Amino acid sequence: MSHATAEPDAQAQPPAAAPWFCPNCRLEVATPFCPRCGERPIKTEDLTFGGALARILHAATSIDGRVLRTFRRLLRHPGTLTKAYVEGQRKPYATPFAIFLLANVLFFTVQSLTHISVLGSNLASHLHLQDWKELAQVLLDRHLQANHTTLAAYTPVFDRAVVVNAKSLVILMVLPFAGLLALLFLGRRQRFMAHLAFSLHLYAFLMLLFSLAVLFAKVVAAFGGPGLESALMDDSLSLLNLIVSGIYIHAALGPAYEIAGVQRLVKALVLTFAVPALVLGYRFAIFLITLHTA
């Protein structure tokens, strides 16, 4: 049997574009898009209000579609976003860093609306409530003496700066978690970016979880119940967050790292207890950074 190749049908070829002048390259072009810069010829409707509105709507809905699809997969199918990213499926979903930033924006918006701070404690909290309160007092006294100021004058300065620092430095929790993943899966020789993607996806989920916890505490307080200032509410929500985090991490490790059984359970437990440890470490790091910069 011969392997003759049929001539392509002329009707299957894309129609030739009318010659047009590319404003970027200053060249006459006879293709739908400029082969040098990718520009397309301007159309009459592009300059109308309706045309501009249609282009804005198309851009917004396509972006929103990716974001919503990403968040839905993040919540419903733990670990599969990381697997898709590592395997090169980039078009259908927002990047790990983008979804992490969006989750953080939502989290800190909820904090601003409820006036409840989870990651960035005020100065009074560091001095009287946190585990490092004695050390905080010593460091603060040195700072006040070195800068010739008083506690009353410095407190509002610290409290304003700590909010900004807590928002902008959340990545400080993600990087150690990715490093811990690299140690737990050292024998696999996976690239660090795979661990970083998993960490970004996990912390995006955690920001959503913390947002729900803050909103729940605010609603309970609004109806006369205990708020987060209550030890019972604080401890209960912390335990619930820990349990939900553990379930999510265990579910995510399967698709992302293709492990199961006892190995999956042990690593999930290690990573689960690393989450609150990193939150505490982050609060202390923010205290030190704010103390030396504000």
mmCIF file of C-alpha atoms in Angstrom:
data_model
loop_
_atom_site.group_PDB
_atom_site.id
_atom_site.type_symbol
_atom_site.label_atom_id
_atom_site.label_comp_id
_atom_site.label_asym_id
_atom_site.label_seq_id
_atom_site.Cartn_x
_atom_site.Cartn_y
_atom_site.Cartn_z
ATOM 1 C CA MET A 1 0.000 0.000 0.000
ATOM 2 C CA SER A 2 1.360 3.405 -0.968
ATOM 3 C CA HIS A 3 1.619 6.170 1.597
ATOM 4 C CA ALA A 4 0.645 9.061 -0.625
ATOM 5 C CA THR A 5 -0.136 12.324 1.141
ATOM 6 C CA ALA A 6 -3.218 14.160 -0.006
ATOM 7 C CA GLU A 7 -2.874 17.773 -0.989
ATOM 8 C CA PRO A 8 -4.418 20.071 1.677
ATOM 9 C CA ASP A 9 -7.817 21.424 0.806
ATOM 10 C CA ALA A 10 -7.582 25.048 -0.156
ATOM 11 C CA GLN A 11 -10.782 25.750 1.766
ATOM 12 C CA ALA A 12 -9.138 24.478 5.020
ATOM 13 C CA GLN A 13 -6.497 27.223 4.885
ATOM 14 C CA PRO A 14 -7.178 30.302 7.031
ATOM 15 C CA PRO A 15 -8.222 33.291 4.962
ATOM 16 C CA ALA A 16 -5.477 35.768 4.260
ATOM 17 C CA ALA A 17 -5.763 38.999 6.218
ATOM 18 C CA ALA A 18 -6.012 42.305 4.422
ATOM 19 C CA PRO A 19 -2.658 44.130 4.577
ATOM 20 C CA TRP A 20 -2.412 46.449 7.564
ATOM 21 C CA PHE A 21 0.256 48.581 9.225
ATOM 22 C CA CYS A 22 1.640 47.455 12.617
ATOM 23 C CA PRO A 23 1.967 50.562 14.819
ATOM 24 C CA ASN A 24 4.651 48.939 16.965
ATOM 25 C CA CYS A 25 7.024 47.545 14.352
ATOM 26 C CA ARG A 26 6.230 50.093 11.634
ATOM 27 C CA LEU A 27 5.820 47.285 9.131
ATOM 28 C CA GLU A 28 3.121 46.336 6.637
ATOM 29 C CA VAL A 29 1.633 42.984 7.736
ATOM 30 C CA ALA A 30 -0.556 40.531 5.788
ATOM 31 C CA THR A 31 -1.324 38.124 8.660
ATOM 32 C CA PRO A 32 -4.034 38.363 11.369
ATOM 33 C CA PHE A 33 -1.353 39.137 13.972
ATOM 34 C CA CYS A 34 2.021 40.823 13.624
ATOM 35 C CA PRO A 35 4.640 38.038 13.460
ATOM 36 C CA ARG A 36 7.154 40.200 15.303
ATOM 37 C CA CYS A 37 5.220 41.620 18.293
ATOM 38 C CA GLY A 38 1.834 39.852 18.240
ATOM 39 C CA GLU A 39 -0.199 43.034 17.720
ATOM 40 C CA ARG A 40 -3.499 42.777 15.827
ATOM 41 C CA PRO A 41 -5.088 45.361 13.549
ATOM 42 C CA ILE A 42 -7.405 47.774 15.301
ATOM 43 C CA LYS A 43 -11.093 47.416 14.481
ATOM 44 C CA THR A 44 -13.737 50.110 14.315
ATOM 45 C CA GLU A 45 -15.667 48.643 17.247
ATOM 46 C CA ASP A 46 -12.537 48.695 19.427
ATOM 47 C CA LEU A 47 -12.880 52.467 19.663
ATOM 48 C CA THR A 48 -16.531 52.409 20.710
ATOM 49 C CA PHE A 49 -17.777 52.291 24.287
ATOM 50 C CA GLY A 50 -19.533 48.970 23.660
ATOM 51 C CA GLY A 51 -16.426 47.416 22.181
ATOM 52 C CA ALA A 52 -14.239 48.551 25.073
ATOM 53 C CA LEU A 53 -16.798 47.271 27.565
ATOM 54 C CA ALA A 54 -16.953 43.905 25.795
ATOM 55 C CA ARG A 55 -13.154 43.526 25.934
ATOM 56 C CA ILE A 56 -13.058 44.446 29.632
ATOM 57 C CA LEU A 57 -15.863 41.994 30.394
ATOM 58 C CA HIS A 58 -14.130 39.218 28.464
ATOM 59 C CA ALA A 59 -10.854 39.792 30.286
ATOM 60 C CA ALA A 60 -12.517 39.955 33.699
ATOM 61 C CA THR A 61 -14.634 36.850 33.235
ATOM 62 C CA SER A 62 -11.754 34.779 31.893
ATOM 63 C CA ILE A 63 -9.572 35.764 34.867
ATOM 64 C CA ASP A 64 -12.397 35.184 37.324
ATOM 65 C CA GLY A 65 -13.083 31.819 35.715
ATOM 66 C CA ARG A 66 -9.507 30.668 36.329
ATOM 67 C CA VAL A 67 -9.520 31.969 39.895
ATOM 68 C CA LEU A 68 -12.853 30.372 40.774
ATOM 69 C CA ARG A 69 -11.802 27.107 39.141
ATOM 70 C CA THR A 70 -8.556 27.173 41.125
ATOM 71 C CA PHE A 71 -10.215 27.872 44.474
ATOM 72 C CA ARG A 72 -12.824 25.199 43.822
ATOM 73 C CA ARG A 73 -10.124 22.628 43.121
ATOM 74 C CA LEU A 74 -8.080 23.816 46.085
ATOM 75 C CA LEU A 75 -10.996 23.163 48.432
ATOM 76 C CA ARG A 76 -12.563 20.079 46.874
ATOM 77 C CA HIS A 77 -9.512 18.136 45.676
ATOM 78 C CA PRO A 78 -6.520 18.733 48.007
ATOM 79 C CA GLY A 79 -3.129 18.174 46.424
ATOM 80 C CA THR A 80 -4.332 17.978 42.830
ATOM 81 C CA LEU A 81 -3.456 21.623 42.108
ATOM 82 C CA THR A 82 0.146 20.933 43.108
ATOM 83 C CA LYS A 83 0.202 17.795 40.974
ATOM 84 C CA ALA A 84 -1.213 19.705 37.987
ATOM 85 C CA TYR A 85 1.351 22.484 38.423
ATOM 86 C CA VAL A 86 4.307 20.104 38.659
ATOM 87 C CA GLU A 87 3.092 18.209 35.589
ATOM 88 C CA GLY A 88 2.913 21.440 33.586
ATOM 89 C CA GLN A 89 -0.850 22.094 33.534
ATOM 90 C CA ARG A 90 -0.578 25.867 33.909
ATOM 91 C CA LYS A 91 -3.316 27.306 31.666
ATOM 92 C CA PRO A 92 -6.482 26.086 33.460
ATOM 93 C CA TYR A 93 -5.484 27.391 36.914
ATOM 94 C CA ALA A 94 -4.039 30.447 38.595
ATOM 95 C CA THR A 95 -0.417 30.068 39.673
ATOM 96 C CA PRO A 96 0.343 28.921 43.246
ATOM 97 C CA PHE A 97 1.733 32.342 44.162
ATOM 98 C CA ALA A 98 -1.273 34.173 42.689
ATOM 99 C CA ILE A 99 -3.807 32.047 44.577
ATOM 100 C CA PHE A 100 -1.728 32.459 47.753
ATOM 101 C CA LEU A 101 -1.794 36.255 47.371
ATOM 102 C CA LEU A 102 -5.540 36.297 46.712
ATOM 103 C CA ALA A 103 -6.210 34.167 49.792
ATOM 104 C CA ASN A 104 -4.070 36.532 51.848
ATOM 105 C CA VAL A 105 -5.948 39.571 50.573
ATOM 106 C CA LEU A 106 -9.212 37.927 51.617
ATOM 107 C CA PHE A 107 -7.784 36.922 55.010
ATOM 108 C CA PHE A 108 -6.477 40.370 55.889
ATOM 109 C CA THR A 109 -9.678 41.982 54.600
ATOM 110 C CA VAL A 110 -11.638 39.811 57.043
ATOM 111 C CA GLN A 111 -9.211 40.805 59.813
ATOM 112 C CA SER A 112 -9.656 44.490 58.995
ATOM 113 C CA LEU A 113 -13.457 44.232 58.973
ATOM 114 C CA THR A 114 -13.638 42.254 62.222
ATOM 115 C CA HIS A 115 -10.746 44.074 63.964
ATOM 116 C CA ILE A 116 -9.331 40.671 64.936
ATOM 117 C CA SER A 117 -5.639 40.016 64.338
ATOM 118 C CA VAL A 118 -4.491 36.419 64.072
ATOM 119 C CA LEU A 119 -0.905 36.680 62.851
ATOM 120 C CA GLY A 120 0.173 40.144 63.953
ATOM 121 C CA SER A 121 -0.412 40.570 67.689
ATOM 122 C CA ASN A 122 -0.336 44.038 69.240
ATOM 123 C CA LEU A 123 2.329 45.077 71.728
ATOM 124 C CA ALA A 124 0.174 44.358 74.788
ATOM 125 C CA SER A 125 -0.350 40.799 73.592
ATOM 126 C CA HIS A 126 3.397 40.242 73.163
ATOM 127 C CA LEU A 127 4.080 41.626 76.635
ATOM 128 C CA HIS A 128 1.345 39.787 78.542
ATOM 129 C CA LEU A 129 -0.136 36.872 76.559
ATOM 130 C CA GLN A 130 2.435 35.285 74.265
ATOM 131 C CA ASP A 131 4.802 32.504 75.325
ATOM 132 C CA TRP A 132 7.793 34.840 74.971
ATOM 133 C CA LYS A 133 6.327 37.651 77.127
ATOM 134 C CA GLU A 134 9.324 37.796 79.518
ATOM 135 C CA LEU A 135 11.795 38.036 76.634
ATOM 136 C CA ALA A 136 9.556 40.588 74.906
ATOM 137 C CA GLN A 137 9.610 42.783 78.006
ATOM 138 C CA VAL A 138 13.410 42.675 78.193
ATOM 139 C CA LEU A 139 13.827 43.489 74.483
ATOM 140 C CA LEU A 140 11.248 46.261 74.672
ATOM 141 C CA ASP A 141 12.936 47.904 77.675
ATOM 142 C CA ARG A 142 16.226 47.964 75.767
ATOM 143 C CA HIS A 143 14.500 49.468 72.730
ATOM 144 C CA LEU A 144 12.776 52.181 74.763
ATOM 145 C CA GLN A 145 16.018 53.140 76.504
ATOM 146 C CA ALA A 146 18.012 53.175 73.268
ATOM 147 C CA ASN A 147 15.456 55.391 71.543
ATOM 148 C CA HIS A 148 14.707 57.594 74.573
ATOM 149 C CA THR A 149 10.963 57.046 74.377
ATOM 150 C CA THR A 150 8.184 55.726 76.613
ATOM 151 C CA LEU A 151 5.851 52.746 76.438
ATOM 152 C CA ALA A 152 2.829 55.015 76.007
ATOM 153 C CA ALA A 153 4.425 56.846 73.063
ATOM 154 C CA TYR A 154 5.810 53.718 71.389
ATOM 155 C CA THR A 155 2.766 51.434 71.685
ATOM 156 C CA PRO A 156 0.661 53.059 68.895
ATOM 157 C CA VAL A 157 3.729 53.185 66.634
ATOM 158 C CA PHE A 158 4.363 49.464 67.145
ATOM 159 C CA ASP A 159 0.690 48.500 66.742
ATOM 160 C CA ARG A 160 0.411 50.308 63.396
ATOM 161 C CA ALA A 161 3.656 48.863 62.060
ATOM 162 C CA VAL A 162 2.954 45.287 63.169
ATOM 163 C CA VAL A 163 -0.232 45.181 61.081
ATOM 164 C CA VAL A 164 1.687 46.180 57.939
ATOM 165 C CA ASN A 165 4.488 43.721 58.622
ATOM 166 C CA ALA A 166 2.093 40.846 59.320
ATOM 167 C CA LYS A 167 0.413 41.417 55.955
ATOM 168 C CA SER A 168 3.543 41.766 53.867
ATOM 169 C CA LEU A 169 5.754 39.012 55.311
ATOM 170 C CA VAL A 170 3.443 35.971 55.320
ATOM 171 C CA ILE A 171 5.837 34.277 52.922
ATOM 172 C CA LEU A 172 8.095 33.785 55.976
ATOM 173 C CA MET A 173 5.812 30.906 57.024
ATOM 174 C CA VAL A 174 5.672 29.335 53.573
ATOM 175 C CA LEU A 175 9.413 29.008 52.989
ATOM 176 C CA PRO A 176 10.232 27.006 56.175
ATOM 177 C CA PHE A 177 7.289 24.704 55.466
ATOM 178 C CA ALA A 178 8.643 24.082 51.965
ATOM 179 C CA GLY A 179 12.044 23.376 53.504
ATOM 180 C CA LEU A 180 10.469 20.848 55.869
ATOM 181 C CA LEU A 181 8.811 19.142 52.888
ATOM 182 C CA ALA A 182 12.186 18.969 51.148
ATOM 183 C CA LEU A 183 13.644 17.209 54.214
ATOM 184 C CA LEU A 184 10.731 14.765 54.537
ATOM 185 C CA PHE A 185 10.998 13.819 50.862
ATOM 186 C CA LEU A 186 14.775 14.100 50.578
ATOM 187 C CA GLY A 187 15.160 10.711 48.898
ATOM 188 C CA ARG A 188 12.908 11.658 46.013
ATOM 189 C CA ARG A 189 15.201 14.372 44.654
ATOM 190 C CA GLN A 190 12.231 16.575 43.787
ATOM 191 C CA ARG A 191 12.863 20.169 42.827
ATOM 192 C CA PHE A 192 12.262 22.740 45.543
ATOM 193 C CA MET A 193 9.617 24.437 43.395
ATOM 194 C CA ALA A 194 7.356 21.389 43.807
ATOM 195 C CA HIS A 195 7.567 21.720 47.594
ATOM 196 C CA LEU A 196 7.051 25.477 47.353
ATOM 197 C CA ALA A 197 3.939 25.001 45.201
ATOM 198 C CA PHE A 198 2.502 22.565 47.770
ATOM 199 C CA SER A 199 3.257 25.040 50.565
ATOM 200 C CA LEU A 200 1.659 27.959 48.725
ATOM 201 C CA HIS A 201 -1.463 25.926 48.031
ATOM 202 C CA LEU A 202 -1.632 24.742 51.646
ATOM 203 C CA TYR A 203 -1.233 28.220 53.085
ATOM 204 C CA ALA A 204 -3.849 29.568 50.685
ATOM 205 C CA PHE A 205 -6.209 26.982 52.172
ATOM 206 C CA LEU A 206 -5.125 27.892 55.703
ATOM 207 C CA MET A 207 -5.804 31.587 55.085
ATOM 208 C CA LEU A 208 -9.340 30.671 54.032
ATOM 209 C CA LEU A 209 -9.710 28.444 57.098
ATOM 210 C CA PHE A 210 -8.470 31.209 59.421
ATOM 211 C CA SER A 211 -10.885 33.648 57.766
ATOM 212 C CA LEU A 212 -13.823 31.359 58.516
ATOM 213 C CA ALA A 213 -12.642 30.941 62.115
ATOM 214 C CA VAL A 214 -12.406 34.714 62.611
ATOM 215 C CA LEU A 215 -15.843 35.283 61.087
ATOM 216 C CA PHE A 216 -17.339 32.534 63.267
ATOM 217 C CA ALA A 217 -15.855 34.055 66.423
ATOM 218 C CA LYS A 218 -17.147 37.493 65.436
ATOM 219 C CA VAL A 219 -20.663 36.192 64.780
ATOM 220 C CA VAL A 220 -20.738 34.313 68.091
ATOM 221 C CA ALA A 221 -19.582 37.447 69.924
ATOM 222 C CA ALA A 222 -22.230 39.546 68.144
ATOM 223 C CA PHE A 223 -24.934 37.268 69.578
ATOM 224 C CA GLY A 224 -23.591 37.586 73.098
ATOM 225 C CA GLY A 225 -21.259 34.592 73.113
ATOM 226 C CA PRO A 226 -17.526 34.511 73.881
ATOM 227 C CA GLY A 227 -15.168 36.061 71.331
ATOM 228 C CA LEU A 228 -11.556 35.248 70.612
ATOM 229 C CA GLU A 229 -10.545 37.070 73.782
ATOM 230 C CA SER A 230 -12.106 34.115 75.610
ATOM 231 C CA ALA A 231 -9.629 31.302 76.289
ATOM 232 C CA LEU A 232 -12.357 28.736 75.640
ATOM 233 C CA MET A 233 -13.193 30.132 72.188
ATOM 234 C CA ASP A 234 -9.531 30.652 71.282
ATOM 235 C CA ASP A 235 -8.517 27.130 72.330
ATOM 236 C CA SER A 236 -11.560 25.521 70.688
ATOM 237 C CA LEU A 237 -10.972 27.233 67.349
ATOM 238 C CA SER A 238 -7.250 26.486 67.501
ATOM 239 C CA LEU A 239 -7.979 22.786 68.049
ATOM 240 C CA LEU A 240 -10.563 22.767 65.259
ATOM 241 C CA ASN A 241 -8.128 24.493 62.892
ATOM 242 C CA LEU A 242 -5.469 21.925 63.771
ATOM 243 C CA ILE A 243 -7.811 19.006 63.063
ATOM 244 C CA VAL A 244 -9.033 20.437 59.754
ATOM 245 C CA SER A 245 -5.446 21.251 58.736
ATOM 246 C CA GLY A 246 -4.379 17.700 59.507
ATOM 247 C CA ILE A 247 -7.207 16.188 57.472
ATOM 248 C CA TYR A 248 -6.416 18.494 54.544
ATOM 249 C CA ILE A 249 -2.673 17.803 54.627
ATOM 250 C CA HIS A 250 -3.247 14.042 54.767
ATOM 251 C CA ALA A 251 -5.629 14.276 51.807
ATOM 252 C CA ALA A 252 -3.242 16.515 49.824
ATOM 253 C CA LEU A 253 -0.126 14.377 50.279
ATOM 254 C CA GLY A 254 -1.661 11.484 48.320
ATOM 255 C CA PRO A 255 -2.110 13.197 44.930
ATOM 256 C CA ALA A 256 0.825 15.604 45.308
ATOM 257 C CA TYR A 257 3.469 13.083 46.424
ATOM 258 C CA GLU A 258 1.827 9.773 45.548
ATOM 259 C CA ILE A 259 2.270 8.208 48.980
ATOM 260 C CA ALA A 260 -0.138 6.164 51.091
ATOM 261 C CA GLY A 261 -0.428 4.113 54.255
ATOM 262 C CA VAL A 262 1.687 4.633 57.345
ATOM 263 C CA GLN A 263 4.249 6.778 55.523
ATOM 264 C CA ARG A 264 1.533 9.223 54.474
ATOM 265 C CA LEU A 265 0.024 9.316 57.972
ATOM 266 C CA VAL A 266 3.347 9.936 59.744
ATOM 267 C CA LYS A 267 4.382 12.717 57.377
ATOM 268 C CA ALA A 268 0.933 14.282 57.602
ATOM 269 C CA LEU A 269 1.216 14.359 61.416
ATOM 270 C CA VAL A 270 4.660 15.981 61.281
ATOM 271 C CA LEU A 271 3.445 18.623 58.832
ATOM 272 C CA THR A 272 0.219 19.227 60.761
ATOM 273 C CA PHE A 273 2.020 20.061 64.006
ATOM 274 C CA ALA A 274 4.489 22.189 62.040
ATOM 275 C CA VAL A 275 1.634 24.540 61.079
ATOM 276 C CA PRO A 276 0.886 25.968 64.578
ATOM 277 C CA ALA A 277 4.615 25.960 65.375
ATOM 278 C CA LEU A 278 5.265 28.126 62.317
ATOM 279 C CA VAL A 279 2.374 30.449 63.230
ATOM 280 C CA LEU A 280 3.937 31.019 66.658
ATOM 281 C CA GLY A 281 7.363 31.445 65.093
ATOM 282 C CA TYR A 282 5.896 33.926 62.635
ATOM 283 C CA ARG A 283 4.314 36.003 65.412
ATOM 284 C CA PHE A 284 7.635 36.140 67.241
ATOM 285 C CA ALA A 285 9.529 37.006 64.045
ATOM 286 C CA ILE A 286 7.055 39.818 63.311
ATOM 287 C CA PHE A 287 7.553 41.098 66.862
ATOM 288 C CA LEU A 288 11.331 41.214 66.388
ATOM 289 C CA ILE A 289 11.104 42.788 62.915
ATOM 290 C CA THR A 290 8.639 45.437 64.084
ATOM 291 C CA LEU A 291 10.627 46.189 67.229
ATOM 292 C CA HIS A 292 13.773 46.870 65.201
ATOM 293 C CA THR A 293 12.141 48.798 62.357
ATOM 294 C CA ALA A 294 9.397 50.882 64.000
#
